[in-house]
XYZ file of C-alpha atoms in Angstrom:
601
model
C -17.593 8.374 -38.847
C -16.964 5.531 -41.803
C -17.151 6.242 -45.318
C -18.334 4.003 -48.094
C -17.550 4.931 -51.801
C -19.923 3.713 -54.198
C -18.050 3.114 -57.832
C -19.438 1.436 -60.426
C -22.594 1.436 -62.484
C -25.989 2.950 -60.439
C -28.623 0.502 -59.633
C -32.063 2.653 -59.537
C -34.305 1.508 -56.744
C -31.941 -0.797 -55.046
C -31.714 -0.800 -51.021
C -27.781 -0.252 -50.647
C -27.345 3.279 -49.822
C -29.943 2.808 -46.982
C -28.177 -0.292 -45.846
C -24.677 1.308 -45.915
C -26.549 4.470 -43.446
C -28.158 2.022 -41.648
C -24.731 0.693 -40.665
C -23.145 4.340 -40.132
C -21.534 4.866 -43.440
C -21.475 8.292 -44.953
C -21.916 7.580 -48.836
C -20.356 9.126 -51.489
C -20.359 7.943 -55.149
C -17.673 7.994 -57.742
C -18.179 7.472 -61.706
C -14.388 5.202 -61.931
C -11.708 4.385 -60.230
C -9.636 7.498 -60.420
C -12.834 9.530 -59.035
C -12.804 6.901 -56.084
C -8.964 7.565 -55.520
C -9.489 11.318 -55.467
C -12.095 10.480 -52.615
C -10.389 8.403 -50.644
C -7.700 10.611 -50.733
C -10.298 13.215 -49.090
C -11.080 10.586 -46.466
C -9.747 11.793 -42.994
C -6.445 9.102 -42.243
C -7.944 8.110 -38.817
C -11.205 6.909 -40.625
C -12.706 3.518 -42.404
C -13.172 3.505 -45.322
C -15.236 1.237 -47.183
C -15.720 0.520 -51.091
C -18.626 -1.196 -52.142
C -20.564 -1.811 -56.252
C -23.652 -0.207 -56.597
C -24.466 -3.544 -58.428
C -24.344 -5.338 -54.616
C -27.137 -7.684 -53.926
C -27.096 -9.559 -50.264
C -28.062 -9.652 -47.019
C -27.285 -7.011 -45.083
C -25.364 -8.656 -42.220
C -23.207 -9.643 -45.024
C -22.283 -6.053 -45.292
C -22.371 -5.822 -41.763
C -19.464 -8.997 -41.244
C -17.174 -7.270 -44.646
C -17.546 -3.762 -43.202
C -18.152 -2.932 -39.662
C -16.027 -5.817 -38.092
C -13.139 -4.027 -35.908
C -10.937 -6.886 -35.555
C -9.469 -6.923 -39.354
C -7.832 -4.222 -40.704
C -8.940 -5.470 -44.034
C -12.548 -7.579 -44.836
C -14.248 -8.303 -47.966
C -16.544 -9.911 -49.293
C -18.193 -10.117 -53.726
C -18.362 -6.564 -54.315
C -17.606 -4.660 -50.265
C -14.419 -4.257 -49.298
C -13.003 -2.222 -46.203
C -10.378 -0.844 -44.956
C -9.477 0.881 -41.375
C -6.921 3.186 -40.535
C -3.904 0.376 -40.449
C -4.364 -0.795 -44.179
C -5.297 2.412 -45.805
C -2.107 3.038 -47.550
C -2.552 -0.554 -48.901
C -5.803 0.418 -50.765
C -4.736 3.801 -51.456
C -1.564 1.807 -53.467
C -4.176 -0.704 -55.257
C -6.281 1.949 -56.564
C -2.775 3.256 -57.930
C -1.986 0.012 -59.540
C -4.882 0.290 -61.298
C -4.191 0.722 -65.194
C -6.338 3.050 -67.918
C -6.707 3.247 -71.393
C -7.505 0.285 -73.745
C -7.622 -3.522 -72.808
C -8.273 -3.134 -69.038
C -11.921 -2.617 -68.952
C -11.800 -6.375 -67.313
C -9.904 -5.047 -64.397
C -12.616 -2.058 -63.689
C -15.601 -3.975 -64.603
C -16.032 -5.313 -60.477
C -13.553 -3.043 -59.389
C -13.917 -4.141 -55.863
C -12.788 -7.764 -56.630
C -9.864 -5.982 -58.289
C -8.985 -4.096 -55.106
C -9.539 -7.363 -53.472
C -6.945 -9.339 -54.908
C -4.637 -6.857 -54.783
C -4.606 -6.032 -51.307
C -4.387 -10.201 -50.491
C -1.143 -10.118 -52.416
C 0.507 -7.489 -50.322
C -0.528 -9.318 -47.096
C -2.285 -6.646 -45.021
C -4.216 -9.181 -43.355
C -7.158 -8.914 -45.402
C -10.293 -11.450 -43.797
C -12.233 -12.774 -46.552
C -15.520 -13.571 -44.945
C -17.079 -16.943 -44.623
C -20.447 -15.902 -45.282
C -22.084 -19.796 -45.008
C -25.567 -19.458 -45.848
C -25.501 -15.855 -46.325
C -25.668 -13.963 -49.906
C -23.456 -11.572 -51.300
C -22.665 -11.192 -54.812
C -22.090 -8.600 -57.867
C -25.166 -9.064 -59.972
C -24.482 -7.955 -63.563
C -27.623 -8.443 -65.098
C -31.307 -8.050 -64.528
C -31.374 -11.513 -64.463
C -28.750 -12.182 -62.358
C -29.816 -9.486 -59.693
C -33.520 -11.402 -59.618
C -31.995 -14.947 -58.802
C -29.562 -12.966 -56.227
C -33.155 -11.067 -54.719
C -34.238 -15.120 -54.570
C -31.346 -16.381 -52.603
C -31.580 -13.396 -50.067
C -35.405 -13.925 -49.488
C -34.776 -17.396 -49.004
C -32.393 -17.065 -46.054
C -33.363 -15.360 -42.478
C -30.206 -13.379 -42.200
C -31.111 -12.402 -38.705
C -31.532 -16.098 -37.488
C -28.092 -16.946 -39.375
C -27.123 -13.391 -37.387
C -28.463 -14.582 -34.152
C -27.317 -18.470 -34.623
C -23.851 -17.437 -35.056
C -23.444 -15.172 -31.749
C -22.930 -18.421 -29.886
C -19.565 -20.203 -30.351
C -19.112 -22.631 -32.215
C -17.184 -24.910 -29.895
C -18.310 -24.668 -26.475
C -19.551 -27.106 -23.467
C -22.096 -28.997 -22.980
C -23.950 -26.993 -20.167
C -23.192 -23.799 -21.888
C -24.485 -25.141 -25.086
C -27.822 -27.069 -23.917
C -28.330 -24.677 -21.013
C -27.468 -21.115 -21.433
C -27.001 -20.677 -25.126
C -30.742 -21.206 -25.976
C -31.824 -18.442 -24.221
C -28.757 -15.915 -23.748
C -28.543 -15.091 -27.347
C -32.234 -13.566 -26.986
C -31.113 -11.779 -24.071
C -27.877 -10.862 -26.234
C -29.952 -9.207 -29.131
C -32.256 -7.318 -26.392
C -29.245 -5.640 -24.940
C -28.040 -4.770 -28.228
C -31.331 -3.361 -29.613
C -31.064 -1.238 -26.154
C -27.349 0.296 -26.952
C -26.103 -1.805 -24.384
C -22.234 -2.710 -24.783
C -20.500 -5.529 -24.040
C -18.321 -4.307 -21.315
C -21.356 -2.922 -19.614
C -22.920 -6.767 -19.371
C -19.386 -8.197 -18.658
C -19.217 -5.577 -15.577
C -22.891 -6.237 -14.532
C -21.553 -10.080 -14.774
C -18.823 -9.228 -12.301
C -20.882 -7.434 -10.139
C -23.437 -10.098 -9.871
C -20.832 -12.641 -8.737
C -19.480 -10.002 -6.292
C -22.759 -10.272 -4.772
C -22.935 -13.870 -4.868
C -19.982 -13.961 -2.928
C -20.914 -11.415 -0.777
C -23.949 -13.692 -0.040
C -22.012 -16.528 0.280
C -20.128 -14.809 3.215
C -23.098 -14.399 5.090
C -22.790 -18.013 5.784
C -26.615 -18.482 6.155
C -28.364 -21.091 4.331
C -30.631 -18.208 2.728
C -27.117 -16.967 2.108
C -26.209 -19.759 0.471
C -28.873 -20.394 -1.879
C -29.205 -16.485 -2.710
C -25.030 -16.898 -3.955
C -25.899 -20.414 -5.829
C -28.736 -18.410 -8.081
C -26.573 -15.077 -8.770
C -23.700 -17.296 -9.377
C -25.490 -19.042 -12.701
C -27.279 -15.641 -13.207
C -23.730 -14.563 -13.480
C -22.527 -17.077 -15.563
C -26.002 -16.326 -18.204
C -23.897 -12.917 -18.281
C -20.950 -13.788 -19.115
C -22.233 -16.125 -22.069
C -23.883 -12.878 -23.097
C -21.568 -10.500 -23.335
C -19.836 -12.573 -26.315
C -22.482 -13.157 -27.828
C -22.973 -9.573 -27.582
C -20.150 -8.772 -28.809
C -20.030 -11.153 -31.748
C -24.070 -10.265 -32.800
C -23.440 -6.309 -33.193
C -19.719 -6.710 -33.586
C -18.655 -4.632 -30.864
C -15.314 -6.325 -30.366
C -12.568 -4.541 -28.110
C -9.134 -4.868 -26.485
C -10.593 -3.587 -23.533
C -13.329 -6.186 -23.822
C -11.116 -8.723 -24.850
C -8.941 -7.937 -20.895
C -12.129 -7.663 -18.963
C -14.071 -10.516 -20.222
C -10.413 -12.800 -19.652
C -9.617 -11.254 -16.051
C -12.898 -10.871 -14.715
C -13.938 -14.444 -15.060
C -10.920 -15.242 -12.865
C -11.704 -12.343 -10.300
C -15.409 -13.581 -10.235
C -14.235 -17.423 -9.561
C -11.571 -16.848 -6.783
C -13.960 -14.263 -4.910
C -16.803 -16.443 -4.718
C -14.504 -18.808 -3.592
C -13.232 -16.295 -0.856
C -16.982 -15.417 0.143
C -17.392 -19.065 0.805
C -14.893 -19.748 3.013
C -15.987 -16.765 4.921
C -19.583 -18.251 5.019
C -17.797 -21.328 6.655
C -16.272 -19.300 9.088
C -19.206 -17.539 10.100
C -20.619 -21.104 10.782
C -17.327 -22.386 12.604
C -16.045 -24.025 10.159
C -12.311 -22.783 8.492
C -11.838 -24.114 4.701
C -9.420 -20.945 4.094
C -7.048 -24.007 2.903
C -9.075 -25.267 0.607
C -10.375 -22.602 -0.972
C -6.761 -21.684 -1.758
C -6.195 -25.378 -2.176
C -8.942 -24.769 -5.298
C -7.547 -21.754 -6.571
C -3.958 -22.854 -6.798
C -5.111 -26.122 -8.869
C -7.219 -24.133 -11.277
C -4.831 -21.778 -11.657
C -2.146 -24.783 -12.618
C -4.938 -25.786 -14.506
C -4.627 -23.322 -16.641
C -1.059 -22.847 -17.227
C -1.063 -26.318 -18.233
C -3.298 -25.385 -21.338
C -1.432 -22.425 -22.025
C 1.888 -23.489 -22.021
C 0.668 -26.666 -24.122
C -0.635 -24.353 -26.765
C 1.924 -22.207 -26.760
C 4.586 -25.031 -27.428
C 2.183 -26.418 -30.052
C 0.846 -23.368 -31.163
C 3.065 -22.816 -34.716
C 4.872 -26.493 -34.136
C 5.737 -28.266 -37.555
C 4.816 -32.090 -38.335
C 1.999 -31.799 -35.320
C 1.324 -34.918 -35.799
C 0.955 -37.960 -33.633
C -0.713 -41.231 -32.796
C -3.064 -39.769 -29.508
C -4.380 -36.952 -31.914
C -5.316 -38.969 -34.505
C -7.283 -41.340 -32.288
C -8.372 -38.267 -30.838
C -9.992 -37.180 -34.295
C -11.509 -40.403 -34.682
C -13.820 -39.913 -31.192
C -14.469 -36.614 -32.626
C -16.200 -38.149 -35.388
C -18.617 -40.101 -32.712
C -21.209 -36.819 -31.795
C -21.772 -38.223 -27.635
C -17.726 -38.850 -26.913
C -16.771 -35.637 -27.990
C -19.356 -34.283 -25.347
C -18.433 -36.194 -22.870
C -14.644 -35.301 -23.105
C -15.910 -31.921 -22.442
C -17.636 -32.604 -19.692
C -14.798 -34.510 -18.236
C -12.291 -31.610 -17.891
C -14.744 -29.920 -15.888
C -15.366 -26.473 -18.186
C -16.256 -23.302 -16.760
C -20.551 -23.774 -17.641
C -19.622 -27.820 -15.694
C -18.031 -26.184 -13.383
C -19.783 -23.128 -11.880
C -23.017 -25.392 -12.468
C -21.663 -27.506 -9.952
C -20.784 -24.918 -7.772
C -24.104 -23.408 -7.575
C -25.809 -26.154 -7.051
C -23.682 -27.787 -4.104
C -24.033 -23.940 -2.657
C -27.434 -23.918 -2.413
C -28.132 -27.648 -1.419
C -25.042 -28.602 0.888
C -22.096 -26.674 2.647
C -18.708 -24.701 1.519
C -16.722 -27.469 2.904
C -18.469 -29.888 0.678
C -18.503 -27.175 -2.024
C -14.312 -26.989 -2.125
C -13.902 -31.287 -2.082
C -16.234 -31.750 -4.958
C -14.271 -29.049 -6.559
C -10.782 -30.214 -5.933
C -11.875 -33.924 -6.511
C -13.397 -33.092 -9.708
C -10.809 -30.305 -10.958
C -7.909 -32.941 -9.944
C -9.537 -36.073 -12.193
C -9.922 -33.477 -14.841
C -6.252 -32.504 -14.425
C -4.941 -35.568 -14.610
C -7.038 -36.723 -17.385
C -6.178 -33.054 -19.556
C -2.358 -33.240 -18.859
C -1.753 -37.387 -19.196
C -3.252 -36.549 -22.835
C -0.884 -33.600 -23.488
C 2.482 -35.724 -22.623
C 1.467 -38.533 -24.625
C 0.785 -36.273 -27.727
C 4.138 -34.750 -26.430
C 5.840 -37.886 -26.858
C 4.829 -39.696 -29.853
C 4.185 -36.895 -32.151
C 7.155 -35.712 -34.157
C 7.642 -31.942 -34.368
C 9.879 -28.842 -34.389
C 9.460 -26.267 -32.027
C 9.944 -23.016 -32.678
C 11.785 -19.971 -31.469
C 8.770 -18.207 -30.796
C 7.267 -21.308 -28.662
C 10.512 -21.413 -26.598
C 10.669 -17.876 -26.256
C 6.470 -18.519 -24.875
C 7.480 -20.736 -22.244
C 10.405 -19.086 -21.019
C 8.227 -15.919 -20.301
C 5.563 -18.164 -18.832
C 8.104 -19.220 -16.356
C 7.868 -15.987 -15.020
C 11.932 -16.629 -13.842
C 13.413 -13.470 -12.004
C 17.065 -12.516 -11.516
C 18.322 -14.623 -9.355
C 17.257 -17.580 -12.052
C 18.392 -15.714 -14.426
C 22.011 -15.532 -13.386
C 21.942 -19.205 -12.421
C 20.630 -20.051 -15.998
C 23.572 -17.711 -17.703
C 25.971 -19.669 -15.695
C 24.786 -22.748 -16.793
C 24.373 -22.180 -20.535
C 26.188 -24.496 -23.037
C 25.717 -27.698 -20.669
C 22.588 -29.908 -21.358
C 21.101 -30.603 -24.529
C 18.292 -28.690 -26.017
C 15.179 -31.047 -26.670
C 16.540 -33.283 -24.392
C 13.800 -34.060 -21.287
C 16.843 -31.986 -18.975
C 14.624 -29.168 -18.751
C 11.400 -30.567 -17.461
C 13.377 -32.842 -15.088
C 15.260 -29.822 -13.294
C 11.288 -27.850 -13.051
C 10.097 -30.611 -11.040
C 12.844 -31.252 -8.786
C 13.018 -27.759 -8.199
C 9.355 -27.960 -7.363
C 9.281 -31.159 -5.628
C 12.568 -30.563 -2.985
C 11.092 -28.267 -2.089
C 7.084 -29.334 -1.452
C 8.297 -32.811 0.265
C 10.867 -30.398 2.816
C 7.921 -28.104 3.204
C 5.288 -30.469 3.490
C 7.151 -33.347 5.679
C 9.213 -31.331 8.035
C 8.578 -30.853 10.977
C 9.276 -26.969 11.356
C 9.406 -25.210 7.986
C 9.384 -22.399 8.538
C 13.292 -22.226 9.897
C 16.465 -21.087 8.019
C 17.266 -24.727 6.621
C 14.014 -23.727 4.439
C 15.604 -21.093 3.127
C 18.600 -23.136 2.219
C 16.321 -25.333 0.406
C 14.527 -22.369 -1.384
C 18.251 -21.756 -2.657
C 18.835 -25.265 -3.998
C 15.678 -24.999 -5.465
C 16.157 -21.658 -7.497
C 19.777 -23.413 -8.706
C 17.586 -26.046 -10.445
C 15.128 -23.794 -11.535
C 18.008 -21.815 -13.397
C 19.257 -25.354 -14.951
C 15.367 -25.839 -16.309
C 15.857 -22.624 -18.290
C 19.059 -22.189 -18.841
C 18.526 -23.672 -22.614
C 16.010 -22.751 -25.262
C 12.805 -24.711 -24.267
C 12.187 -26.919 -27.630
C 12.026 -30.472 -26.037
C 8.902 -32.392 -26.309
C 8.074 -31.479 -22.743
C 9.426 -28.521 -22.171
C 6.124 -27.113 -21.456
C 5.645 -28.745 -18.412
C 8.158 -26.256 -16.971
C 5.920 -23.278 -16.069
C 3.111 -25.388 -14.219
C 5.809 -26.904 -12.487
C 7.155 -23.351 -11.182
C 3.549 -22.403 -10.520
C 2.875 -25.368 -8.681
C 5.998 -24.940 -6.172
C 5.486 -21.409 -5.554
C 1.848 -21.590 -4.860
C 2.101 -24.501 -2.826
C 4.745 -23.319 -0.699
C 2.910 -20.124 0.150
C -0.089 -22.191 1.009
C 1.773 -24.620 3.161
C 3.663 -22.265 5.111
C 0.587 -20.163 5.692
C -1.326 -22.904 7.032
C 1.812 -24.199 9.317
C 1.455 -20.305 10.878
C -1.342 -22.018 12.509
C -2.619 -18.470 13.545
C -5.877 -16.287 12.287
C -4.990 -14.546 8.965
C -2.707 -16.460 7.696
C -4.444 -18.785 5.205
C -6.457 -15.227 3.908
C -3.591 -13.588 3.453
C -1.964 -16.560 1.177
C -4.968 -16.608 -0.846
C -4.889 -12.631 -1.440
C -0.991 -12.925 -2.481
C -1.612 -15.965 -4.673
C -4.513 -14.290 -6.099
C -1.731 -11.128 -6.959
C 0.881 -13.200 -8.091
C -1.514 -15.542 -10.009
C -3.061 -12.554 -11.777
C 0.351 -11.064 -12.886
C 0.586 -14.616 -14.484
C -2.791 -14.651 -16.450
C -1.526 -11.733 -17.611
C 1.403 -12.349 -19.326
C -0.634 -15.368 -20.940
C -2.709 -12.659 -22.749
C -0.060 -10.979 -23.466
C 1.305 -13.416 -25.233
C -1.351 -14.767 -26.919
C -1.678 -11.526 -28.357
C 1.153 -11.393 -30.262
C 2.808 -8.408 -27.970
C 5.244 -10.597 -25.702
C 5.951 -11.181 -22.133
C 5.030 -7.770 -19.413
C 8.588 -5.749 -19.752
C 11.516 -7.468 -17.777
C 11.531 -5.140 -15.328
C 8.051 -5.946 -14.103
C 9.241 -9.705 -14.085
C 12.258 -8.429 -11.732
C 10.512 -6.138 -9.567
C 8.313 -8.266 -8.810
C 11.446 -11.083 -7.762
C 10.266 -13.921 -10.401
C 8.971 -17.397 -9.126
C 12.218 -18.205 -7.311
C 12.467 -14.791 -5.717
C 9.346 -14.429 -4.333
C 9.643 -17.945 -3.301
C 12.954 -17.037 -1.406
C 11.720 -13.763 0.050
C 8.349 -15.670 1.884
C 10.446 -18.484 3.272
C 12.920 -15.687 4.576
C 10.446 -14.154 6.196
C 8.651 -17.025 7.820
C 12.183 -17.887 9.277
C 12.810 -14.339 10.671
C 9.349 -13.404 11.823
C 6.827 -14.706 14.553
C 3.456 -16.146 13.119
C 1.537 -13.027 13.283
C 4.267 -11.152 11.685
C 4.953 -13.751 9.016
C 0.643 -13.231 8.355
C 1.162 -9.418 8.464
C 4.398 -9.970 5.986
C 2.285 -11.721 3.632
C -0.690 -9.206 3.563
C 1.820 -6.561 2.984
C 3.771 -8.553 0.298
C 0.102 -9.206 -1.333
C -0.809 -5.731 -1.175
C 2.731 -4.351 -3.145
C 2.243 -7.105 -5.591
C -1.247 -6.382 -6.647
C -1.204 -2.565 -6.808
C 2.361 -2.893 -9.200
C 1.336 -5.714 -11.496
C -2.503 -3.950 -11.734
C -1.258 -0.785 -12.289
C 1.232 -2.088 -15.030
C -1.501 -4.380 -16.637
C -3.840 -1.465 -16.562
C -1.825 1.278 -18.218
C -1.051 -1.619 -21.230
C -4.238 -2.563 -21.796
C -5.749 0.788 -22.067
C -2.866 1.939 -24.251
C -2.458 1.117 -28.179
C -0.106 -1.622 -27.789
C -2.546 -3.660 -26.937
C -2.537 -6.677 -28.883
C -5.863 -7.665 -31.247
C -9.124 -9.195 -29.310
C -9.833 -13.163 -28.266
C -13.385 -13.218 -29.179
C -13.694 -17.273 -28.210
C -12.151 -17.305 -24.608
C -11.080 -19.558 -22.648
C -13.244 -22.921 -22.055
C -12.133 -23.506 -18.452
């Protein structure tokens, strides 16, 4: 239950008290501001609490964005304000700020701006919304309250309501595609009570089945998976727009929406190489071929925007002649289209499903996905390099949890503190040696999987301790973590496919998928504001370098079918302790506040 207090002058005949109900308010009126203290005061803590003019005139999403929106602890807008549980004691404090007697009937006259301004100053994170074409406003007079009725009539708030459920900045596909009709399908789920976590489940469960088509490696099969798959993807547009039409925003939401898209990507890519092998054909490879360069993908743009994310003097010649293209409408959709976006991307997919094979399916993929990489991340390094900025202590402290290093780096990095220079390009250098000794030994021997490997996973944790053994603040410092993901992924895949024995491959892709999962989470994480999973996640689960020293241990010591029953089990510990963990934090309440705009990859 919310409350709204109306204070302030009654308006006979006017719609609010309705509107406030209509948007699951109890109302309650007070004659001044000491009356509305006393009823706040009688508010339950745990509830919101809204304050709002009688003299209000505007559309009622208006009152809808100012009051009902979970992600603020504070939102206002002329004449609403609210306030949940978190900032109560802020408003409770402004209404005790508020003076009496002579000379301050200027302060009481709109009391709600007056609460306004007062709770900006003490920074409770109050949202002042951008209402655009909407209405809202204190009318004073009868006059006034006629040319507000004017403006309201003269705007559609449900078409400004339905117009803004779809992102603002999204692809091309998704925009021209999907968007036109998934918003309609957003507001019929909501005028049915439906939630968004139920559509981003019934999205999951819909590219389950795709995949599960997929793996019947038929061409009916096939062409079933390629339909569910965009049917699917219509889903998952919805579910935002869902969430950001009725406002039913949620941590949990927030988790599901990121991880399942992941889960639904890599297990339709699993059902098709399953498909293939019902048909003879084994692309185990590069399906896990695809999912480790997506995957890298990503960390890419994550660790870039966390290095950038609060940098000072982000400025530099690339992003300026990248604003310039922006200001020509058909590059800037074309640059989207180029890096291969999640709507570009699972288009593609469906399509080349339906109409050709898997095997075709995974080269367009890892063709397309690798031009986009290299087009994305040759961008990144030269803003890297000719802009001039400061990173931060909370960017360096970003990377070195994306690194994901475990305690064997850690002790190499403590031993090596004090020598290098921080900024310097030290860091990034030692990342992709340690990466790259090891790929070319893996790669280019002849027998890998022998104990010289596991000399070479030692040299290879040694410079991986160097690459963090100094705050990361250098210009491309954030090329560190894809360089660890890249080593350990490819490693794993490498040595399963030099097994050379059923199971092998399958099992690689179900531990990358673990360890790759335990990494998208600590991106959320930290893009929530909460930090890195606990260190002792980090070291039970051995960090990059240990887990990378543990599998090339074990494919020394063990015959081929053991090394692909080592793996499975190594998978299976993996994922039930970094789920588990991830679980039991994002159901609790230190989970951090929602991503309503997702990822566009």
């Amino acid at each position: 239950m919310s409350t709204a207090i109306l204070t302030g002058p009654p308006v006979a005949g006017s719609p609010l008290e309705a509107d406030l109900r209509a948007l699951g308010f109890d109302v309650r009126t007070a004659n001044d501001a000491a009356s509305a203290a006393e009823l706040l005061a009688a508010v339950p803590a745990q509830e919101r609490v809204a304050v709002v003019d009688p003299r209000f005139v505007g559309h009622l999403h208006a009152l809808r964005l100012a009051l009902t929106d979970p992600r603020f602890p504070a939102a206002a807008v002329p004449g609403a304000l609210t306030a949940q549980p978190a900032a109560r004691a802020a408003l409770a404090r402004a209404f005790g700020r508020i003076p009496v007697g002579a000379g301050t009937a200027h302060l009481t006259d709109v009391l709600t701006d007056t609460l306004t301004e007062s709770l900006d100053r003490e920074e409770t994170g109050l949202h002042r919304v951008e209402l655009g074409s909407l209405v809202a406003t204190v009318a004073l007079t009868p006059a006034q309250r006629e040319d507000a009725r004017e403006a309201v009539a003269a705007v559609d708030d449900e078409a400004v309501r339905l117009r803004t459920a779809v992102k603002s900045r999204d692809g091309f596909f998704t925009t021209y595609c999907i968007s036109p009709y998934s918003r309609y399908l957003a507001r019929w789920c909501a005028r049915r009570g439906l939630t968004p976590n139920q559509v981003t489940t019934a999205s999951l469960l819909t590219a389950l089945i795709a995949a599960g088509c997929a793996a019947t490696g038929t061409r009916g099969g096939f062409i079933a998976a390629g339909f569910l798959l965009l049917f699917s993807f219509v889903l998952d547009c919805t579910d935002g727009q869902l969430a950001r039409y009725s406002l039913q925003y949620s941590t949990m939401g927030a988790w599901l929406d990121a991880t399942f898209d992941r889960a639904k990507e890599y297990a339709y890519y699993a059902g098709l190489a399953l498909g293939a092998a019902r048909g003879g054909d084994d692309v185990w490879a590069l399906a896990l071929g695809a999912m480790v360069l997506m995957t890298c993908r990503h960390v890419v743009d994550f660790s870039f925007n966390e290095a950038n994310h609060d940098a000072t003097a982000n400025t530099s010649p690339t992003a300026a002649l990248s604003g310039k293209l922006d200001s020509v409408g058909w590059t800037v959709w074309v640059r989207r289209m180029i890096v291969l976006p999640i709507g570009e991307r699972w288009a593609m997919i469906a399509v080349l499903t339906a109409l050709t094979t898997p095997r075709i399916v995974f080269y367009a993929l890892l063709i397309g996905c690798a031009l986009a990489a290299c087009y994305t991340t040759a961008g990144r390094v030269l803003r890297s390099l000719t802009r001039r900025a400061r990173r931060t202590d909370r960017a360096a402290q970003a990377l070195a949890d994306l690194a994901d290093s475990g305690p064997l780096a850690e002790l190499i990095a403590g031993r090596a503190r004090g020598r290098g220079r921080t900024g310097s390009f030290l860091a990034p250098v030692m990342a992709f040696l340690s990466a790259a000794v090891l790929l070319v030994w893996v790669i280019f021997q002849d027998d890998p999987t022998s104990w010289l490997t596991v000399g070479v996973a030692v040299c290879s944790a040694l410079l991986a301790g160097a690459a963090v053994a100094r705050p990361l603040k250098g210009a491309l410092d954030w090329l560190v973590p894809p360089f660890f993901r890249a080593g350990e992924y490819v490693t794993i895949l490498v040595l399963a496919a030099r097994a050379d024995v059923p199971g092998a491959l399958p099992a690689a892709y179900g531990l990358v998928a673990a360890v790759a999962y335990h990494h998208y989470d600590t991106v959320y994480r930290i893009r929530g504001g909460t930090g890195a999973p606990p260190r002792w996640l980090v070291r039970a689960t051995g960090g990059h370098e240990g887990r990378i020293l543990v599998i090339t241990v074990l494919a020394a010591a063990l015959s081929p079918s053991g090394f692909t029953i080592a793996l499975t089990a190594l998978a299976v510990v993996l994922a039930l302790l970094v789920l588990i963990e991830s679980i039991r934090f994002w159901v609790s309440s230190q989970a951090p506040a929602v991503h309503d705009e997702g990822e566009p990859a």
